[in-house]
Amino acid sequence: MAFSTTYKQLFEIELLHDYFLNDGTSVFSTLNDVDKKKRLKLIDISEFIDVIPSQESIEKMAGHKIVLKKHKSGLSAYCKLENGTQNTPFIPLPSDLELTIVIKIKDAFFENYTELTLGGTNIFFFGNIKPSTEGASFEYIAKSNQNTQVTNAYKLSTAGTIAILEKLKGSNKIGVFGIIQLTMIGDTTDLSILTTQGKLKSQLPTFKIHFKNRATFWRYKRISDDSEIFTTASVNPLTKNGFIEVTHAGDKFPNPSANHLIPDNNNFFSEIYI
């Protein structure tokens, strides 16, 4: 009798950022499916973040025949199936099997173009089970069909941050921005990876971590003497793959890069020298 090895997708995590996906003032989430697919070709998460399974999770995945694959806009996990079945894991996956993925920032300018509060030591947490250290308002990881973006509501308390970091080993502890932690059975059915019978779901569980791009005032200055030409009256979004037309006194002006950000009270300024 011939046997074949079959793997099936267990879950997917979309990792999105409007700085790369928006086209100037045109927002990715408002586009139709065809245009979204075109914009998704512009993002490569390896440009700004690294996603690394914890050492413990690598061992768990090997023991349960789970494979994690990175792609340009996220992560996909695959599970080996029992021969001849469509949704039964080859090795049963316990309901409390927990997989932890560490998020580290690669781009030094990430905070410049990301709409998050600057500074602080508490880390972000994206999970389908709420940590015992957190209150009722703490956010669960979003599903792909939700119009939800990352805010400080995903930041762990100090106690939660300490508890998570204590579980990590070696280099996993260094430079942690956030944690993705998924358990086979979540706090609610729609957040669970498996059915209550331990089978793969007929509809793929797809989660989303979606960062919003920062909007800033654009301040134009002369290279010759550092004097100000003008500052935009309102904020404009920073985008890598888009353009916003700015005119002043009949002239057109360039868009800024994200490399230079100046905080001023609750406002942020991008300076452009011309």
Tab-separated table of C-alpha atoms in Angstrom:
chain	number	residue	atom	x	y	z
A	1	MET	CA	0.000	0.000	0.000
A	2	ALA	CA	1.325	3.433	-0.963
A	3	PHE	CA	1.416	6.184	1.625
A	4	SER	CA	1.765	9.883	0.936
A	5	THR	CA	2.712	12.711	3.243
A	6	THR	CA	0.135	15.479	3.224
A	7	TYR	CA	0.391	18.821	4.958
A	8	LYS	CA	-2.526	21.217	5.247
A	9	GLN	CA	-2.585	24.837	6.294
A	10	LEU	CA	-3.307	25.133	10.011
A	11	PHE	CA	-3.562	28.922	10.304
A	12	GLU	CA	-2.355	32.109	8.659
A	13	ILE	CA	-1.216	35.470	10.038
A	14	GLU	CA	-1.332	38.522	7.801
A	15	LEU	CA	1.285	41.170	8.681
A	16	LEU	CA	0.338	44.463	7.067
A	17	HIS	CA	1.564	48.057	7.225
A	18	ASP	CA	-0.161	51.039	5.630
A	19	TYR	CA	3.157	52.834	5.093
A	20	PHE	CA	3.913	50.239	2.400
A	21	LEU	CA	0.342	49.493	1.267
A	22	ASN	CA	-1.381	52.878	1.036
A	23	ASP	CA	-1.099	54.965	-2.122
A	24	GLY	CA	-0.780	58.514	-0.793
A	25	THR	CA	-4.194	59.307	0.696
A	26	SER	CA	-5.740	56.156	-0.815
A	27	VAL	CA	-6.130	53.703	2.069
A	28	PHE	CA	-5.436	49.991	1.513
A	29	SER	CA	-8.395	48.739	3.569
A	30	THR	CA	-10.872	50.669	1.383
A	31	LEU	CA	-9.656	49.138	-1.891
A	32	ASN	CA	-11.437	46.376	-3.778
A	33	ASP	CA	-9.953	42.869	-3.752
A	34	VAL	CA	-8.238	43.255	-7.137
A	35	ASP	CA	-6.471	46.467	-6.126
A	36	LYS	CA	-5.569	45.009	-2.728
A	37	LYS	CA	-3.753	42.141	-4.440
A	38	LYS	CA	-1.782	44.642	-6.515
A	39	ARG	CA	-0.772	46.651	-3.437
A	40	LEU	CA	0.193	43.506	-1.505
A	41	LYS	CA	2.923	42.905	-4.077
A	42	LEU	CA	4.621	46.050	-2.732
A	43	ILE	CA	5.119	44.809	0.820
A	44	ASP	CA	7.835	42.556	2.167
A	45	ILE	CA	7.733	42.224	5.945
A	46	SER	CA	11.437	41.402	6.013
A	47	GLU	CA	12.082	45.096	5.239
A	48	PHE	CA	10.885	46.208	8.657
A	49	ILE	CA	10.361	43.296	11.053
A	50	ASP	CA	11.669	39.848	11.837
A	51	VAL	CA	9.361	37.089	13.074
A	52	ILE	CA	11.077	34.252	14.896
A	53	PRO	CA	9.496	31.215	16.586
A	54	SER	CA	10.704	30.863	20.160
A	55	GLN	CA	13.145	28.032	20.833
A	56	GLU	CA	10.471	26.181	22.796
A	57	SER	CA	7.982	26.555	19.928
A	58	ILE	CA	10.502	25.257	17.384
A	59	GLU	CA	10.781	22.091	19.481
A	60	LYS	CA	6.978	21.836	19.835
A	61	MET	CA	6.440	22.232	16.092
A	62	ALA	CA	9.031	19.575	15.283
A	63	GLY	CA	7.395	17.167	17.718
A	64	HIS	CA	3.918	17.745	16.318
A	65	LYS	CA	4.854	17.886	12.619
A	66	ILE	CA	4.004	21.575	12.207
A	67	VAL	CA	5.897	23.701	9.683
A	68	LEU	CA	5.948	27.504	9.796
A	69	LYS	CA	6.604	29.353	6.559
A	70	LYS	CA	7.229	33.081	6.125
A	71	HIS	CA	6.016	34.942	3.067
A	72	LYS	CA	6.127	38.578	2.014
A	73	SER	CA	2.934	39.588	3.789
A	74	GLY	CA	2.836	37.229	6.741
A	75	LEU	CA	3.176	33.704	8.081
A	76	SER	CA	1.494	30.371	7.407
A	77	ALA	CA	1.569	27.238	9.543
A	78	TYR	CA	1.080	23.771	8.060
A	79	CYS	CA	0.258	20.540	9.856
A	80	LYS	CA	0.953	16.975	8.731
A	81	LEU	CA	-2.283	15.028	8.320
A	82	GLU	CA	-3.074	11.455	9.213
A	83	ASN	CA	-2.918	9.380	6.042
A	84	GLY	CA	-6.198	9.372	4.105
A	85	THR	CA	-7.818	12.167	6.123
A	86	GLN	CA	-8.656	15.771	5.287
A	87	ASN	CA	-8.559	17.383	8.732
A	88	THR	CA	-7.005	14.994	11.276
A	89	PRO	CA	-3.466	15.839	12.469
A	90	PHE	CA	-0.938	13.027	12.080
A	91	ILE	CA	0.064	13.658	15.690
A	92	PRO	CA	-2.823	14.871	17.881
A	93	LEU	CA	-2.472	18.542	18.801
A	94	PRO	CA	-3.344	19.179	22.472
A	95	SER	CA	-5.900	21.923	23.054
A	96	ASP	CA	-3.357	23.802	25.180
A	97	LEU	CA	-0.532	23.539	22.622
A	98	GLU	CA	0.841	27.089	22.520
A	99	LEU	CA	3.051	28.521	19.791
A	100	THR	CA	5.030	31.701	20.447
A	101	ILE	CA	6.527	33.894	17.728
A	102	VAL	CA	8.819	36.792	18.629
A	103	ILE	CA	8.552	40.061	16.678
A	104	LYS	CA	11.703	42.175	16.387
A	105	ILE	CA	12.032	45.486	14.543
A	106	LYS	CA	14.634	45.567	11.760
A	107	ASP	CA	14.104	49.084	10.407
A	108	ALA	CA	15.613	51.867	12.537
A	109	PHE	CA	12.936	54.246	11.214
A	110	PHE	CA	9.965	51.958	12.002
A	111	GLU	CA	8.664	54.228	14.796
A	112	ASN	CA	8.924	57.244	12.508
A	113	TYR	CA	6.361	55.939	10.023
A	114	THR	CA	4.223	53.854	12.402
A	115	GLU	CA	1.321	55.387	14.325
A	116	LEU	CA	2.266	54.216	17.818
A	117	THR	CA	3.343	55.970	20.989
A	118	LEU	CA	7.098	56.390	20.975
A	119	GLY	CA	9.276	54.910	23.707
A	120	GLY	CA	8.393	52.661	26.631
A	121	THR	CA	9.562	49.185	27.542
A	122	ASN	CA	6.278	47.264	27.570
A	123	ILE	CA	5.883	44.912	24.627
A	124	PHE	CA	2.946	44.247	22.317
A	125	PHE	CA	1.025	40.993	22.537
A	126	PHE	CA	-1.144	39.421	19.844
A	127	GLY	CA	-2.855	36.278	21.073
A	128	ASN	CA	-6.063	34.254	21.110
A	129	ILE	CA	-5.931	33.778	24.894
A	130	LYS	CA	-5.849	36.820	27.151
A	131	PRO	CA	-2.892	36.801	29.572
A	132	SER	CA	-3.913	36.575	33.232
A	133	THR	CA	-1.953	39.779	33.894
A	134	GLU	CA	-4.220	41.891	31.678
A	135	GLY	CA	-7.588	43.553	32.215
A	136	ALA	CA	-10.894	43.165	30.411
A	137	SER	CA	-10.107	45.879	27.844
A	138	PHE	CA	-6.998	44.109	26.526
A	139	GLU	CA	-7.340	43.328	22.807
A	140	TYR	CA	-7.253	39.871	21.231
A	141	ILE	CA	-5.407	39.321	17.974
A	142	ALA	CA	-7.622	40.509	15.118
A	143	LYS	CA	-9.166	38.242	12.515
A	144	SER	CA	-8.462	39.049	8.868
A	145	ASN	CA	-12.027	40.231	8.240
A	146	GLN	CA	-11.868	42.852	10.995
A	147	ASN	CA	-10.995	46.465	10.229
A	148	THR	CA	-8.651	46.590	13.223
A	149	GLN	CA	-5.207	48.150	13.459
A	150	VAL	CA	-2.498	47.981	16.108
A	151	THR	CA	-2.846	50.481	18.951
A	152	ASN	CA	-1.470	50.715	22.479
A	153	ALA	CA	-4.421	48.550	23.541
A	154	TYR	CA	-2.210	45.622	22.488
A	155	LYS	CA	0.567	46.633	24.871
A	156	LEU	CA	1.122	44.373	27.861
A	157	SER	CA	1.255	45.729	31.373
A	158	THR	CA	4.640	45.797	33.073
A	159	ALA	CA	3.748	42.580	34.910
A	160	GLY	CA	2.661	40.953	31.647
A	161	THR	CA	5.823	42.044	29.852
A	162	ILE	CA	8.037	40.608	32.599
A	163	ALA	CA	6.101	37.326	32.637
A	164	ILE	CA	6.400	36.859	28.862
A	165	LEU	CA	10.086	37.767	28.675
A	166	GLU	CA	10.922	35.372	31.527
A	167	LYS	CA	9.640	32.465	29.398
A	168	LEU	CA	11.920	33.282	26.478
A	169	LYS	CA	15.400	31.836	26.165
A	170	GLY	CA	18.720	33.089	24.825
A	171	SER	CA	18.616	35.562	21.962
A	172	ASN	CA	14.804	35.402	21.883
A	173	LYS	CA	14.862	37.780	24.878
A	174	ILE	CA	16.839	40.509	23.106
A	175	GLY	CA	15.137	43.425	21.343
A	176	VAL	CA	11.580	42.121	21.630
A	177	PHE	CA	8.949	44.449	20.144
A	178	GLY	CA	6.041	42.064	20.406
A	179	ILE	CA	4.833	38.508	20.800
A	180	ILE	CA	2.391	36.464	18.739
A	181	GLN	CA	1.021	33.645	20.857
A	182	LEU	CA	-1.575	31.249	19.498
A	183	THR	CA	-3.070	28.308	21.371
A	184	MET	CA	-4.937	25.517	19.583
A	185	ILE	CA	-8.139	26.300	21.506
A	186	GLY	CA	-8.554	30.020	22.159
A	187	ASP	CA	-10.796	31.894	24.555
A	188	THR	CA	-13.581	31.876	21.943
A	189	THR	CA	-14.515	29.516	19.131
A	190	ASP	CA	-13.738	32.016	16.375
A	191	LEU	CA	-10.245	32.567	17.792
A	192	SER	CA	-9.462	28.842	18.059
A	193	ILE	CA	-7.123	27.073	15.631
A	194	LEU	CA	-8.797	23.662	15.957
A	195	THR	CA	-12.301	22.382	16.482
A	196	THR	CA	-13.216	21.087	19.952
A	197	GLN	CA	-12.658	17.585	18.522
A	198	GLY	CA	-9.027	18.431	17.727
A	199	LYS	CA	-9.549	18.610	13.961
A	200	LEU	CA	-8.438	21.285	11.519
A	201	LYS	CA	-11.195	23.770	10.795
A	202	SER	CA	-12.956	23.696	7.428
A	203	GLN	CA	-12.472	27.467	7.206
A	204	LEU	CA	-8.837	28.474	7.634
A	205	PRO	CA	-8.260	30.570	10.791
A	206	THR	CA	-6.671	33.757	9.444
A	207	PHE	CA	-5.421	36.435	11.814
A	208	LYS	CA	-4.153	39.922	11.133
A	209	ILE	CA	-1.625	42.350	12.606
A	210	HIS	CA	-2.122	45.624	10.758
A	211	PHE	CA	0.015	48.683	11.498
A	212	LYS	CA	-1.219	52.193	10.715
A	213	ASN	CA	1.107	54.696	9.069
A	214	ARG	CA	1.925	57.931	10.892
A	215	ALA	CA	0.626	61.295	9.675
A	216	THR	CA	2.827	64.367	10.160
A	217	PHE	CA	2.979	68.052	9.400
A	218	TRP	CA	5.352	68.646	6.494
A	219	ARG	CA	7.780	71.512	7.106
A	220	TYR	CA	9.746	72.792	4.127
A	221	LYS	CA	13.062	74.558	4.772
A	222	ARG	CA	15.866	76.095	2.743
A	223	ILE	CA	19.138	74.197	2.642
A	224	SER	CA	21.079	77.449	2.342
A	225	ASP	CA	20.109	79.029	5.669
A	226	ASP	CA	17.734	76.567	7.425
A	227	SER	CA	14.893	79.085	7.185
A	228	GLU	CA	11.320	77.866	6.914
A	229	ILE	CA	9.502	78.212	3.604
A	230	PHE	CA	6.157	76.930	4.883
A	231	THR	CA	4.523	74.144	6.884
A	232	THR	CA	1.407	72.301	5.756
A	233	ALA	CA	-1.750	73.410	7.570
A	234	SER	CA	-2.769	69.821	8.282
A	235	VAL	CA	-1.045	66.461	8.654
A	236	ASN	CA	-0.383	64.158	5.721
A	237	PRO	CA	0.171	60.378	5.875
A	238	LEU	CA	3.659	59.024	5.281
A	239	THR	CA	3.755	56.387	2.535
A	240	LYS	CA	6.614	54.646	0.792
A	241	ASN	CA	4.755	53.754	-2.387
A	242	GLY	CA	2.481	56.751	-2.860
A	243	PHE	CA	2.540	60.467	-3.562
A	244	ILE	CA	0.574	63.425	-2.206
A	245	GLU	CA	0.574	66.642	-4.204
A	246	VAL	CA	1.664	69.658	-2.143
A	247	THR	CA	1.592	73.132	-3.630
A	248	HIS	CA	2.562	76.524	-2.211
A	249	ALA	CA	2.678	79.905	-3.934
A	250	GLY	CA	2.133	78.165	-7.251
A	251	ASP	CA	5.014	75.703	-6.828
A	252	LYS	CA	4.875	71.957	-6.291
A	253	PHE	CA	6.846	70.448	-3.431
A	254	PRO	CA	8.242	66.923	-2.827
A	255	ASN	CA	7.023	64.439	-0.247
A	256	PRO	CA	9.258	63.719	2.767
A	257	SER	CA	11.061	60.513	3.602
A	258	ALA	CA	10.405	58.807	6.923
A	259	ASN	CA	14.010	59.211	8.042
A	260	HIS	CA	13.603	62.513	9.858
A	261	LEU	CA	10.830	62.942	12.440
A	262	ILE	CA	10.598	65.795	14.939
A	263	PRO	CA	8.177	65.414	17.880
A	264	ASP	CA	6.727	68.672	19.226
A	265	ASN	CA	4.291	68.176	22.113
A	266	ASN	CA	1.568	65.968	20.611
A	267	ASN	CA	2.465	66.807	17.011
A	268	PHE	CA	5.027	65.324	14.645
A	269	PHE	CA	6.863	67.150	11.880
A	270	SER	CA	8.658	65.829	8.803
A	271	GLU	CA	11.248	68.284	7.537
A	272	ILE	CA	12.156	68.569	3.874
A	273	TYR	CA	15.133	70.673	2.797
A	274	ILE	CA	15.052	72.153	-0.694
